[in-house]
């Protein structure tokens, strides 16, 4: 089951990458250095702007009923006003992202935690260069009380970020957003 989920996640990430390929221009040395610095210091945040759930009949029904935000479709939902993020500070990863999609396994329902939320030290956190060697690929796994997550992100020097999350209990979901240095708000 996990292998199938991982394959679907990789396929979805490939589709997102191809769809956004026109947005990736050549990076300046300053942009590359800034991204490298954020990663080396482990101090950055991905601010999610768009959610990209896996297509399903349920998501199509919600879209057809007009229940999605204006300008959204069943496979691309505007989440700019939600404040959804994935943050790395030191050895800790924290995420609070809205979730759109279907639950695959039973489990308890907590109306205060309907999205993807975790806070802790990830397992197998790694960073590597992408094929163009200007961006970075981040991968890790993390568990909360009930779910296991596999996280895969592409971080680009121009500030764009693509994030794919595979869950042990839900369908995969992707996010598009911006990566920037994390500045703690007082």
PDB file of C-alpha atoms in Angstrom:
ATOM      1  CA  UNK A   1       0.000   0.000   0.000  1.00  0.00           C
ATOM      2  CA  UNK A   2       2.820   2.439   0.901  1.00  0.00           C
ATOM      3  CA  UNK A   3       4.630   1.718  -2.384  1.00  0.00           C
ATOM      4  CA  UNK A   4       1.506   2.550  -4.371  1.00  0.00           C
ATOM      5  CA  UNK A   5       1.018   5.728  -2.348  1.00  0.00           C
ATOM      6  CA  UNK A   6       4.636   6.736  -2.926  1.00  0.00           C
ATOM      7  CA  UNK A   7       4.334   6.078  -6.677  1.00  0.00           C
ATOM      8  CA  UNK A   8       1.151   8.140  -6.891  1.00  0.00           C
ATOM      9  CA  UNK A   9       2.850  10.929  -4.923  1.00  0.00           C
ATOM     10  CA  UNK A  10       5.869  10.892  -7.230  1.00  0.00           C
ATOM     11  CA  UNK A  11       3.586  10.978 -10.282  1.00  0.00           C
ATOM     12  CA  UNK A  12       1.616  13.902  -8.849  1.00  0.00           C
ATOM     13  CA  UNK A  13       4.845  15.770  -8.095  1.00  0.00           C
ATOM     14  CA  UNK A  14       6.027  15.171 -11.662  1.00  0.00           C
ATOM     15  CA  UNK A  15       2.768  16.622 -12.996  1.00  0.00           C
ATOM     16  CA  UNK A  16       3.088  19.669 -10.727  1.00  0.00           C
ATOM     17  CA  UNK A  17       6.682  20.160 -11.836  1.00  0.00           C
ATOM     18  CA  UNK A  18       5.750  20.043 -15.506  1.00  0.00           C
ATOM     19  CA  UNK A  19       2.807  22.387 -14.960  1.00  0.00           C
ATOM     20  CA  UNK A  20       5.040  24.929 -13.237  1.00  0.00           C
ATOM     21  CA  UNK A  21       8.104  24.557 -15.452  1.00  0.00           C
ATOM     22  CA  UNK A  22       7.423  27.843 -17.216  1.00  0.00           C
ATOM     23  CA  UNK A  23       7.707  29.693 -13.875  1.00  0.00           C
ATOM     24  CA  UNK A  24      11.277  28.623 -13.218  1.00  0.00           C
ATOM     25  CA  UNK A  25      13.723  31.086 -14.700  1.00  0.00           C
ATOM     26  CA  UNK A  26      17.473  31.055 -14.352  1.00  0.00           C
ATOM     27  CA  UNK A  27      18.494  31.849 -10.800  1.00  0.00           C
ATOM     28  CA  UNK A  28      21.001  34.505  -9.873  1.00  0.00           C
ATOM     29  CA  UNK A  29      24.016  33.583  -7.723  1.00  0.00           C
ATOM     30  CA  UNK A  30      22.504  35.680  -4.907  1.00  0.00           C
ATOM     31  CA  UNK A  31      19.228  33.726  -5.017  1.00  0.00           C
ATOM     32  CA  UNK A  32      21.082  30.402  -4.974  1.00  0.00           C
ATOM     33  CA  UNK A  33      23.228  31.567  -2.037  1.00  0.00           C
ATOM     34  CA  UNK A  34      20.135  32.728  -0.118  1.00  0.00           C
ATOM     35  CA  UNK A  35      18.420  29.348  -0.600  1.00  0.00           C
ATOM     36  CA  UNK A  36      21.567  27.475   0.395  1.00  0.00           C
ATOM     37  CA  UNK A  37      21.867  29.664   3.514  1.00  0.00           C
ATOM     38  CA  UNK A  38      18.255  28.967   4.576  1.00  0.00           C
ATOM     39  CA  UNK A  39      18.796  25.234   4.180  1.00  0.00           C
ATOM     40  CA  UNK A  40      22.207  25.186   5.859  1.00  0.00           C
ATOM     41  CA  UNK A  41      20.834  27.126   8.849  1.00  0.00           C
ATOM     42  CA  UNK A  42      17.617  25.082   8.817  1.00  0.00           C
ATOM     43  CA  UNK A  43      15.517  28.186   9.130  1.00  0.00           C
ATOM     44  CA  UNK A  44      12.806  28.529   6.484  1.00  0.00           C
ATOM     45  CA  UNK A  45       9.099  28.352   5.854  1.00  0.00           C
ATOM     46  CA  UNK A  46       7.001  27.234   2.919  1.00  0.00           C
ATOM     47  CA  UNK A  47       3.846  29.355   2.744  1.00  0.00           C
ATOM     48  CA  UNK A  48       1.209  27.352   0.855  1.00  0.00           C
ATOM     49  CA  UNK A  49      -0.844  29.288  -1.706  1.00  0.00           C
ATOM     50  CA  UNK A  50      -2.501  26.503  -3.706  1.00  0.00           C
ATOM     51  CA  UNK A  51      -3.635  23.005  -2.709  1.00  0.00           C
ATOM     52  CA  UNK A  52      -3.649  20.300  -5.351  1.00  0.00           C
ATOM     53  CA  UNK A  53      -5.658  17.296  -4.135  1.00  0.00           C
ATOM     54  CA  UNK A  54      -5.802  14.003  -5.961  1.00  0.00           C
ATOM     55  CA  UNK A  55      -8.704  13.942  -8.424  1.00  0.00           C
ATOM     56  CA  UNK A  56     -11.695  11.962  -7.208  1.00  0.00           C
ATOM     57  CA  UNK A  57     -15.446  11.801  -7.665  1.00  0.00           C
ATOM     58  CA  UNK A  58     -15.885  13.368  -4.244  1.00  0.00           C
ATOM     59  CA  UNK A  59     -13.728  16.394  -5.111  1.00  0.00           C
ATOM     60  CA  UNK A  60     -15.544  16.782  -8.441  1.00  0.00           C
ATOM     61  CA  UNK A  61     -18.896  16.731  -6.622  1.00  0.00           C
ATOM     62  CA  UNK A  62     -17.716  19.448  -4.217  1.00  0.00           C
ATOM     63  CA  UNK A  63     -16.471  21.577  -7.118  1.00  0.00           C
ATOM     64  CA  UNK A  64     -19.699  21.070  -9.094  1.00  0.00           C
ATOM     65  CA  UNK A  65     -21.733  22.134  -6.052  1.00  0.00           C
ATOM     66  CA  UNK A  66     -19.820  25.436  -5.955  1.00  0.00           C
ATOM     67  CA  UNK A  67     -18.313  24.785  -2.522  1.00  0.00           C
ATOM     68  CA  UNK A  68     -14.734  25.729  -3.421  1.00  0.00           C
ATOM     69  CA  UNK A  69     -13.246  29.230  -3.154  1.00  0.00           C
ATOM     70  CA  UNK A  70     -13.678  31.545  -6.145  1.00  0.00           C
ATOM     71  CA  UNK A  71     -11.225  30.741  -8.948  1.00  0.00           C
ATOM     72  CA  UNK A  72     -10.587  27.204  -7.690  1.00  0.00           C
ATOM     73  CA  UNK A  73     -11.133  23.874  -9.398  1.00  0.00           C
ATOM     74  CA  UNK A  74     -11.344  20.329  -8.042  1.00  0.00           C
ATOM     75  CA  UNK A  75      -7.594  19.843  -8.570  1.00  0.00           C
ATOM     76  CA  UNK A  76      -6.302  23.366  -7.761  1.00  0.00           C
ATOM     77  CA  UNK A  77      -7.705  25.190  -4.746  1.00  0.00           C
ATOM     78  CA  UNK A  78      -6.794  28.728  -3.697  1.00  0.00           C
ATOM     79  CA  UNK A  79      -5.663  28.637  -0.048  1.00  0.00           C
ATOM     80  CA  UNK A  80      -3.914  32.020   0.138  1.00  0.00           C
ATOM     81  CA  UNK A  81      -6.085  33.155   3.054  1.00  0.00           C
ATOM     82  CA  UNK A  82      -5.606  30.049   5.223  1.00  0.00           C
ATOM     83  CA  UNK A  83      -2.081  30.750   6.452  1.00  0.00           C
ATOM     84  CA  UNK A  84      -1.046  27.165   5.670  1.00  0.00           C
ATOM     85  CA  UNK A  85       2.655  26.498   6.165  1.00  0.00           C
ATOM     86  CA  UNK A  86       5.462  24.000   6.630  1.00  0.00           C
ATOM     87  CA  UNK A  87       8.290  25.383   8.744  1.00  0.00           C
ATOM     88  CA  UNK A  88      11.763  24.102   9.589  1.00  0.00           C
ATOM     89  CA  UNK A  89      13.602  25.688  12.506  1.00  0.00           C
ATOM     90  CA  UNK A  90      16.683  23.796  13.632  1.00  0.00           C
ATOM     91  CA  UNK A  91      15.829  20.120  13.948  1.00  0.00           C
ATOM     92  CA  UNK A  92      12.081  20.673  14.261  1.00  0.00           C
ATOM     93  CA  UNK A  93       9.489  20.566  11.497  1.00  0.00           C
ATOM     94  CA  UNK A  94       6.062  22.060  12.042  1.00  0.00           C
ATOM     95  CA  UNK A  95       3.172  22.068   9.584  1.00  0.00           C
ATOM     96  CA  UNK A  96      -0.385  23.328   9.584  1.00  0.00           C
ATOM     97  CA  UNK A  97      -1.855  22.849   6.122  1.00  0.00           C
ATOM     98  CA  UNK A  98      -5.485  22.630   5.024  1.00  0.00           C
ATOM     99  CA  UNK A  99      -6.440  19.266   3.590  1.00  0.00           C
ATOM    100  CA  UNK A 100      -8.789  18.633   0.683  1.00  0.00           C
ATOM    101  CA  UNK A 101      -9.371  15.048  -0.322  1.00  0.00           C
ATOM    102  CA  UNK A 102     -10.512  11.700   0.937  1.00  0.00           C
ATOM    103  CA  UNK A 103      -9.590   9.665   3.978  1.00  0.00           C
ATOM    104  CA  UNK A 104      -8.414   6.182   3.001  1.00  0.00           C
ATOM    105  CA  UNK A 105      -8.444   4.495   6.397  1.00  0.00           C
ATOM    106  CA  UNK A 106     -10.660   4.795   9.392  1.00  0.00           C
ATOM    107  CA  UNK A 107      -9.592   6.760  12.386  1.00  0.00           C
ATOM    108  CA  UNK A 108     -10.865   9.198  14.881  1.00  0.00           C
ATOM    109  CA  UNK A 109     -12.212  12.504  13.671  1.00  0.00           C
ATOM    110  CA  UNK A 110     -11.075  15.648  15.410  1.00  0.00           C
ATOM    111  CA  UNK A 111     -12.746  18.786  14.097  1.00  0.00           C
ATOM    112  CA  UNK A 112      -9.845  20.851  15.463  1.00  0.00           C
ATOM    113  CA  UNK A 113      -7.346  18.865  13.390  1.00  0.00           C
ATOM    114  CA  UNK A 114      -8.981  18.325  10.008  1.00  0.00           C
ATOM    115  CA  UNK A 115      -5.897  19.475   8.101  1.00  0.00           C
ATOM    116  CA  UNK A 116      -2.375  18.135   8.010  1.00  0.00           C
ATOM    117  CA  UNK A 117      -0.693  19.068  11.265  1.00  0.00           C
ATOM    118  CA  UNK A 118       2.518  17.838  12.789  1.00  0.00           C
ATOM    119  CA  UNK A 119       5.244  19.205  15.022  1.00  0.00           C
ATOM    120  CA  UNK A 120       8.408  17.303  15.854  1.00  0.00           C
ATOM    121  CA  UNK A 121      11.749  15.993  14.766  1.00  0.00           C
ATOM    122  CA  UNK A 122      11.546  14.308  11.348  1.00  0.00           C
ATOM    123  CA  UNK A 123      13.140  11.008  10.432  1.00  0.00           C
ATOM    124  CA  UNK A 124      15.508  10.699   7.481  1.00  0.00           C
ATOM    125  CA  UNK A 125      15.565  14.440   6.693  1.00  0.00           C
ATOM    126  CA  UNK A 126      17.695  14.983   3.613  1.00  0.00           C
ATOM    127  CA  UNK A 127      18.462  17.734   1.134  1.00  0.00           C
ATOM    128  CA  UNK A 128      19.881  17.192  -2.338  1.00  0.00           C
ATOM    129  CA  UNK A 129      20.346  19.232  -5.491  1.00  0.00           C
ATOM    130  CA  UNK A 130      17.791  19.005  -8.243  1.00  0.00           C
ATOM    131  CA  UNK A 131      18.829  18.204 -11.820  1.00  0.00           C
ATOM    132  CA  UNK A 132      19.602  21.830 -12.633  1.00  0.00           C
ATOM    133  CA  UNK A 133      21.647  22.066  -9.426  1.00  0.00           C
ATOM    134  CA  UNK A 134      20.139  25.429  -8.564  1.00  0.00           C
ATOM    135  CA  UNK A 135      17.206  24.201  -6.488  1.00  0.00           C
ATOM    136  CA  UNK A 136      17.018  21.697  -3.668  1.00  0.00           C
ATOM    137  CA  UNK A 137      14.954  18.627  -2.963  1.00  0.00           C
ATOM    138  CA  UNK A 138      13.917  17.999   0.634  1.00  0.00           C
ATOM    139  CA  UNK A 139      12.584  14.659   1.881  1.00  0.00           C
ATOM    140  CA  UNK A 140      11.609  13.344   5.302  1.00  0.00           C
ATOM    141  CA  UNK A 141       9.103  11.248   7.196  1.00  0.00           C
ATOM    142  CA  UNK A 142       7.323  12.279  10.375  1.00  0.00           C
ATOM    143  CA  UNK A 143       4.647  10.780  12.597  1.00  0.00           C
ATOM    144  CA  UNK A 144       1.991  12.338  14.749  1.00  0.00           C
ATOM    145  CA  UNK A 145      -0.206  10.419  17.179  1.00  0.00           C
ATOM    146  CA  UNK A 146      -2.215   8.639  14.485  1.00  0.00           C
ATOM    147  CA  UNK A 147      -0.749   9.285  11.043  1.00  0.00           C
ATOM    148  CA  UNK A 148       2.551   8.813   9.274  1.00  0.00           C
ATOM    149  CA  UNK A 149       3.588  11.350   6.643  1.00  0.00           C
ATOM    150  CA  UNK A 150       6.117  11.221   3.830  1.00  0.00           C
ATOM    151  CA  UNK A 151       7.060  14.731   2.732  1.00  0.00           C
ATOM    152  CA  UNK A 152       8.790  15.645  -0.523  1.00  0.00           C
ATOM    153  CA  UNK A 153       9.490  19.247  -1.471  1.00  0.00           C
ATOM    154  CA  UNK A 154      11.243  21.074  -4.280  1.00  0.00           C
ATOM    155  CA  UNK A 155      12.671  24.436  -3.257  1.00  0.00           C
ATOM    156  CA  UNK A 156      13.726  26.901  -5.934  1.00  0.00           C
ATOM    157  CA  UNK A 157      16.036  29.929  -5.641  1.00  0.00           C
ATOM    158  CA  UNK A 158      13.349  32.223  -7.078  1.00  0.00           C
ATOM    159  CA  UNK A 159      11.243  31.543  -3.962  1.00  0.00           C
ATOM    160  CA  UNK A 160       8.836  28.985  -5.443  1.00  0.00           C
ATOM    161  CA  UNK A 161       8.174  25.717  -3.661  1.00  0.00           C
ATOM    162  CA  UNK A 162       6.329  22.511  -4.516  1.00  0.00           C
ATOM    163  CA  UNK A 163       5.310  20.217  -1.693  1.00  0.00           C
ATOM    164  CA  UNK A 164       3.818  16.721  -1.812  1.00  0.00           C
ATOM    165  CA  UNK A 165       2.553  14.947   1.277  1.00  0.00           C
ATOM    166  CA  UNK A 166       1.693  11.257   1.400  1.00  0.00           C
ATOM    167  CA  UNK A 167      -0.261  10.116   4.437  1.00  0.00           C
ATOM    168  CA  UNK A 168      -0.921   6.683   5.866  1.00  0.00           C
ATOM    169  CA  UNK A 169      -4.623   7.583   6.219  1.00  0.00           C
ATOM    170  CA  UNK A 170      -5.464   9.987   3.388  1.00  0.00           C
ATOM    171  CA  UNK A 171      -4.987  10.463  -0.324  1.00  0.00           C
ATOM    172  CA  UNK A 172      -1.878  12.354  -1.394  1.00  0.00           C
ATOM    173  CA  UNK A 173      -2.005  16.098  -1.727  1.00  0.00           C
ATOM    174  CA  UNK A 174       0.306  18.646  -3.275  1.00  0.00           C
ATOM    175  CA  UNK A 175       0.851  22.306  -2.474  1.00  0.00           C
ATOM    176  CA  UNK A 176       2.379  25.190  -4.381  1.00  0.00           C
ATOM    177  CA  UNK A 177       3.726  28.169  -2.545  1.00  0.00           C
ATOM    178  CA  UNK A 178       6.691  30.300  -1.605  1.00  0.00           C
ATOM    179  CA  UNK A 179       9.779  29.492   0.423  1.00  0.00           C
ATOM    180  CA  UNK A 180      11.453  32.180   2.493  1.00  0.00           C
ATOM    181  CA  UNK A 181      13.605  32.634   5.560  1.00  0.00           C
ATOM    182  CA  UNK A 182      11.524  32.145   8.677  1.00  0.00           C
ATOM    183  CA  UNK A 183      11.181  35.271  10.779  1.00  0.00           C
ATOM    184  CA  UNK A 184       9.595  34.580  14.168  1.00  0.00           C
ATOM    185  CA  UNK A 185       6.623  36.882  14.697  1.00  0.00           C
ATOM    186  CA  UNK A 186       6.297  38.438  18.107  1.00  0.00           C
TER     187      UNK A 186
END
